[in-house]
PDB file of C-alpha atoms in Angstrom:
ATOM      1  CA  MET Q 179      29.332 -20.277  -2.027  1.00 37.00           C
ATOM      2  CA  THR Q 180      25.774 -21.603  -1.191  1.00 38.00           C
ATOM      3  CA  THR Q 181      22.644 -20.472  -0.220  1.00 39.00           C
ATOM      4  CA  GLN Q 182      20.677 -21.558   2.516  1.00 41.00           C
ATOM      5  CA  ARG Q 183      16.879 -21.227   3.328  1.00 43.00           C
ATOM      6  CA  VAL Q 184      16.007 -19.990   6.015  1.00 45.00           C
ATOM      7  CA  THR Q 185      12.082 -21.413   7.807  1.00 49.00           C
ATOM      8  CA  SER Q 186      12.078 -19.642  10.513  1.00 62.00           C
ATOM      9  CA  ARG Q 187       9.089 -17.141  10.964  1.00 87.00           C
ATOM     10  CA  LEU Q 188       9.656 -13.248  10.569  1.00 91.00           C
ATOM     11  CA  LEU Q 189       7.732 -10.393  12.357  1.00 92.00           C
ATOM     12  CA  ARG Q 190       7.535  -7.535  12.350  1.00 95.00           C
ATOM     13  CA  THR Q 191       5.831  -4.206  13.313  1.00 95.00           C
ATOM     14  CA  ARG Q 192       3.391  -2.296  11.697  1.00 95.00           C
ATOM     15  CA  TRP Q 193       4.388   0.815   9.430  1.00 95.00           C
ATOM     16  CA  ARG Q 194       5.668   3.471  10.940  1.00 96.00           C
ATOM     17  CA  ALA Q 195       5.495   6.196   9.358  1.00 94.00           C
ATOM     18  CA  GLY Q 196       8.533   9.424   9.054  1.00 95.00           C
ATOM     19  CA  PRO Q 197       7.420  12.400   7.818  1.00 95.00           C
ATOM     20  CA  VAL Q 198       7.791  12.441   4.195  1.00 91.00           C
ATOM     21  CA  PRO Q 199       4.968  12.062   3.064  1.00 87.00           C
ATOM     22  CA  LEU Q 200       4.008   8.559   1.458  1.00 82.00           C
ATOM     23  CA  ALA Q 201       4.005   8.943  -2.591  1.00 77.00           C
ATOM     24  CA  LEU Q 202       3.656   7.823  -5.965  1.00 70.00           C
ATOM     25  CA  CYS Q 203       7.844   8.851  -5.437  1.00 82.00           C
ATOM     26  CA  PRO Q 204      11.091   7.255  -6.400  1.00 90.00           C
ATOM     27  CA  VAL Q 205      13.129   6.036  -3.343  1.00 94.00           C
ATOM     28  CA  PHE Q 206      15.695   4.480  -1.269  1.00 95.00           C
ATOM     29  CA  VAL Q 207      15.397   0.563   0.735  1.00 96.00           C
ATOM     30  CA  SER Q 208      17.354  -0.479   3.916  1.00 96.00           C
ATOM     31  CA  VAL Q 209      17.461  -3.812   4.822  1.00 96.00           C
ATOM     32  CA  THR Q 210      19.136  -4.533   8.407  1.00 94.00           C
ATOM     33  CA  ASP Q 211      20.116  -7.938   9.063  1.00 94.00           C
ATOM     34  CA  PHE Q 212      21.473  -8.213  12.805  1.00 92.00           C
ATOM     35  CA  THR Q 213      22.315 -11.310  14.047  1.00 92.00           C
ATOM     36  CA  ALA Q 214      23.544 -11.983  17.981  1.00 93.00           C
ATOM     37  CA  THR Q 215      25.803 -13.603  19.441  1.00 91.00           C
ATOM     38  CA  SER Q 216      24.261 -14.310  22.479  1.00 90.00           C
ATOM     39  CA  GLN Q 217      19.595 -14.562  22.951  1.00 89.00           C
ATOM     40  CA  PRO Q 218      20.734 -11.625  25.339  1.00 88.00           C
ATOM     41  CA  GLN Q 219      21.969  -9.793  23.007  1.00 88.00           C
ATOM     42  CA  ALA Q 220      19.467  -9.638  20.297  1.00 88.00           C
ATOM     43  CA  GLY Q 221      17.161  -8.427  23.246  1.00 88.00           C
ATOM     44  CA  ALA Q 222      18.734  -5.739  23.919  1.00 90.00           C
ATOM     45  CA  ILE Q 223      19.917  -4.746  20.100  1.00 89.00           C
ATOM     46  CA  ALA Q 224      15.817  -5.440  19.438  1.00 88.00           C
ATOM     47  CA  LEU Q 225      14.653  -3.204  22.385  1.00 90.00           C
ATOM     48  CA  ALA Q 226      17.924  -0.714  20.954  1.00 92.00           C
ATOM     49  CA  GLY Q 227      16.093  -0.758  17.730  1.00 90.00           C
ATOM     50  CA  LEU Q 228      12.881   0.030  19.368  1.00 92.00           C
ATOM     51  CA  ARG Q 229      13.790   3.271  20.867  1.00 93.00           C
ATOM     52  CA  LEU Q 230      15.320   4.373  17.784  1.00 93.00           C
ATOM     53  CA  ARG Q 231      11.900   3.775  16.136  1.00 94.00           C
ATOM     54  CA  ARG Q 232       9.979   5.836  18.502  1.00 94.00           C
ATOM     55  CA  THR Q 233      12.184   8.918  16.644  1.00 94.00           C
ATOM     56  CA  TRP Q 234      10.903   8.020  13.099  1.00 94.00           C
ATOM     57  CA  PRO Q 235       8.073  11.026  12.507  1.00 95.00           C
ATOM     58  CA  ARG Q 236      11.103  13.060  12.967  1.00 95.00           C
ATOM     59  CA  THR Q 237      13.886  11.515  11.041  1.00 96.00           C
ATOM     60  CA  PRO Q 238      14.063  13.921   8.242  1.00 96.00           C
ATOM     61  CA  GLY Q 239      13.984  12.458   4.876  1.00 95.00           C
ATOM     62  CA  ALA Q 240      12.225   9.022   6.539  1.00 96.00           C
ATOM     63  CA  LEU Q 241       9.125   7.734   4.677  1.00 95.00           C
ATOM     64  CA  GLY Q 242       9.016   4.898   6.655  1.00 95.00           C
ATOM     65  CA  MET Q 243      10.104   1.270   8.250  1.00 96.00           C
ATOM     66  CA  TRP Q 244       9.095  -1.331   9.954  1.00 97.00           C
ATOM     67  CA  LEU Q 245      11.243  -2.809  12.743  1.00 96.00           C
ATOM     68  CA  TRP Q 246      11.998  -7.713  12.672  1.00 96.00           C
ATOM     69  CA  ALA Q 247      12.419 -10.999  13.667  1.00 93.00           C
ATOM     70  CA  GLU Q 248      12.961 -13.737  13.709  1.00 90.00           C
ATOM     71  CA  VAL Q 249      10.978 -15.881  16.375  1.00 75.00           C
ATOM     72  CA  ALA Q 250      13.403 -18.706  17.453  1.00 79.00           C
ATOM     73  CA  GLY Q 251      16.161 -16.578  16.908  1.00 82.00           C
ATOM     74  CA  ARG Q 252      19.114 -14.339  17.647  1.00 92.00           C
ATOM     75  CA  ARG Q 253      18.287 -12.228  14.418  1.00 93.00           C
ATOM     76  CA  SER Q 254      16.464  -8.794  14.133  1.00 94.00           C
ATOM     77  CA  GLY Q 255      17.129  -5.684  12.289  1.00 95.00           C
ATOM     78  CA  SER Q 256      15.366  -3.458   9.290  1.00 96.00           C
ATOM     79  CA  VAL Q 257      13.175  -2.629   6.954  1.00 97.00           C
ATOM     80  CA  SER Q 258      13.345   1.467   6.588  1.00 97.00           C
ATOM     81  CA  VAL Q 259      12.430   3.074   3.349  1.00 97.00           C
ATOM     82  CA  TRP Q 260      13.683   7.170   2.334  1.00 96.00           C
ATOM     83  CA  ARG Q 261      13.244   9.770  -0.062  1.00 94.00           C
ATOM     84  CA  ASP Q 262      17.555   9.269  -1.296  1.00 95.00           C
ATOM     85  CA  GLU Q 263      20.637   7.258  -0.243  1.00 94.00           C
ATOM     86  CA  THR Q 264      21.925  10.984   1.560  1.00 95.00           C
ATOM     87  CA  ALA Q 265      18.999  10.556   4.200  1.00 96.00           C
ATOM     88  CA  LEU Q 266      19.819   7.880   4.834  1.00 95.00           C
ATOM     89  CA  ARG Q 267      23.327   8.503   5.469  1.00 94.00           C
ATOM     90  CA  GLU Q 268      22.618  10.907   7.423  1.00 96.00           C
ATOM     91  CA  PHE Q 269      20.204   8.698   9.867  1.00 96.00           C
ATOM     92  CA  VAL Q 270      23.378   6.126   9.989  1.00 94.00           C
ATOM     93  CA  GLY Q 271      25.570   9.071  10.752  1.00 94.00           C
ATOM     94  CA  ARG Q 272      23.467  10.262  13.567  1.00 95.00           C
ATOM     95  CA  PRO Q 273      24.985  10.527  17.903  1.00 95.00           C
ATOM     96  CA  ASP Q 274      21.602   7.940  18.365  1.00 94.00           C
ATOM     97  CA  HIS Q 275      22.331   5.553  15.903  1.00 94.00           C
ATOM     98  CA  LEU Q 276      26.629   5.389  15.995  1.00 93.00           C
ATOM     99  CA  ALA Q 277      25.873   4.841  20.000  1.00 93.00           C
ATOM    100  CA  VAL Q 278      23.137   2.270  19.563  1.00 91.00           C
ATOM    101  CA  VAL Q 279      26.428   0.773  17.077  1.00 89.00           C
ATOM    102  CA  ARG Q 280      29.461   0.840  19.473  1.00 91.00           C
ATOM    103  CA  ALA Q 281      27.042  -0.779  21.668  1.00 89.00           C
ATOM    104  CA  HIS Q 282      26.901  -3.578  20.066  1.00 88.00           C
ATOM    105  CA  ARG Q 283      29.724  -3.316  17.888  1.00 87.00           C
ATOM    106  CA  GLY Q 284      31.744  -6.977  18.590  1.00 86.00           C
ATOM    107  CA  ARG Q 285      28.362  -9.044  20.288  1.00 88.00           C
ATOM    108  CA  GLY Q 286      27.292 -10.467  17.056  1.00 90.00           C
ATOM    109  CA  THR Q 287      27.278  -9.873  12.694  1.00 89.00           C
ATOM    110  CA  MET Q 288      25.429  -7.780  10.630  1.00 88.00           C
ATOM    111  CA  ARG Q 289      24.789  -6.987   6.960  1.00 91.00           C
ATOM    112  CA  ALA Q 290      22.990  -4.923   5.303  1.00 92.00           C
ATOM    113  CA  ALA Q 291      21.143  -4.250   2.061  1.00 93.00           C
ATOM    114  CA  ALA Q 292      19.766  -1.640  -0.099  1.00 93.00           C
ATOM    115  CA  TRP Q 293      18.246  -0.400  -3.318  1.00 93.00           C
ATOM    116  CA  GLU Q 294      15.871   1.943  -5.249  1.00 93.00           C
ATOM    117  CA  ALA Q 295      12.873   1.981  -6.831  1.00 91.00           C
ATOM    118  CA  GLU Q 296      10.602   4.092  -9.260  1.00 90.00           C
ATOM    119  CA  ASP Q 297       7.456   4.260  -7.109  1.00 86.00           C
ATOM    120  CA  PHE Q 298       7.203   3.572  -3.898  1.00 89.00           C
ATOM    121  CA  ASP Q 299       5.000  -0.027  -3.089  1.00 90.00           C
ATOM    122  CA  PRO Q 300       4.342  -0.939   0.131  1.00 92.00           C
ATOM    123  CA  ASP Q 301       4.261  -4.237  -0.304  1.00 93.00           C
ATOM    124  CA  ALA Q 302       5.812  -5.070  -3.465  1.00 93.00           C
ATOM    125  CA  VAL Q 303       9.148  -3.737  -1.259  1.00 94.00           C
ATOM    126  CA  TRP Q 304       8.393  -6.006   2.128  1.00 95.00           C
ATOM    127  CA  ARG Q 305       8.714  -9.263  -0.160  1.00 95.00           C
ATOM    128  CA  ARG Q 306      11.965  -8.108  -2.060  1.00 94.00           C
ATOM    129  CA  ALA Q 307      13.448  -7.420   2.118  1.00 95.00           C
ATOM    130  CA  ARG Q 308      11.668 -11.144   2.928  1.00 95.00           C
ATOM    131  CA  THR Q 309      13.572 -13.022   0.074  1.00 94.00           C
ATOM    132  CA  LEU Q 310      16.866 -11.520   1.173  1.00 93.00           C
ATOM    133  CA  LEU Q 311      15.163 -12.429   5.244  1.00 94.00           C
ATOM    134  CA  THR Q 312      14.495 -15.738   4.297  1.00 92.00           C
ATOM    135  CA  GLY Q 313      17.105 -16.987   2.439  1.00 88.00           C
ATOM    136  CA  ALA Q 314      15.107 -16.967  -1.074  1.00 86.00           C
ATOM    137  CA  THR Q 315      17.320 -14.771  -1.932  1.00 84.00           C
ATOM    138  CA  PRO Q 316      20.789 -14.182  -1.869  1.00 84.00           C
ATOM    139  CA  TRP Q 317      21.978 -10.479  -0.561  1.00 85.00           C
ATOM    140  CA  PRO Q 318      24.299  -8.452  -3.095  1.00 79.00           C
ATOM    141  CA  GLN Q 319      27.521  -8.362  -0.144  1.00 59.00           C
ATOM    142  CA  HIS Q 320      29.303 -11.096   2.554  1.00 50.00           C
ATOM    143  CA  PHE Q 321      28.773  -9.880   6.593  1.00 44.00           C
ATOM    144  CA  VAL Q 322      30.468  -6.978   7.645  1.00 43.00           C
ATOM    145  CA  ARG Q 323      31.135  -7.395  11.412  1.00 40.00           C
ATOM    146  CA  LEU Q 324      30.103  -4.971  13.649  1.00 39.00           C
ATOM    147  CA  ALA Q 325      33.731  -4.089  15.590  1.00 40.00           C
ATOM    148  CA  ASP Q 326      34.831  -2.714  11.266  1.00 40.00           C
ATOM    149  CA  ALA Q 327      31.903  -1.072  11.181  1.00 39.00           C
TER     150      ALA Q 327
END
């Protein structure tokens, strides 16, 4: 399988802190990439992401996150940093997150990657996430159809 490098420009929000204080400590990083089937759907999922972002200061186990979007495309997603994998799993199972997933099921393709980092370095996390999002580094897993999520 050949990896095609994406040359489009990515925009990202400012860092949105969670309730876990930033410190040199091990963290769990999650990167999501949603490709909508249409431009209106792309806007709807980006808006849903912004709504979830408002809850970040109260999200247990979250150090923080960035939302990102492709300037001229139908892609958007998040780069979130967690105390551990359990905190991420608890967020994924939250009713408000599940409502977003269900509302957009079948209206695009989702992929995600995650890794542990010994020390949280925001610049290093964003650089690694960006290599995935731009296609400079292959994703470690295949696309997941939202109908299957």
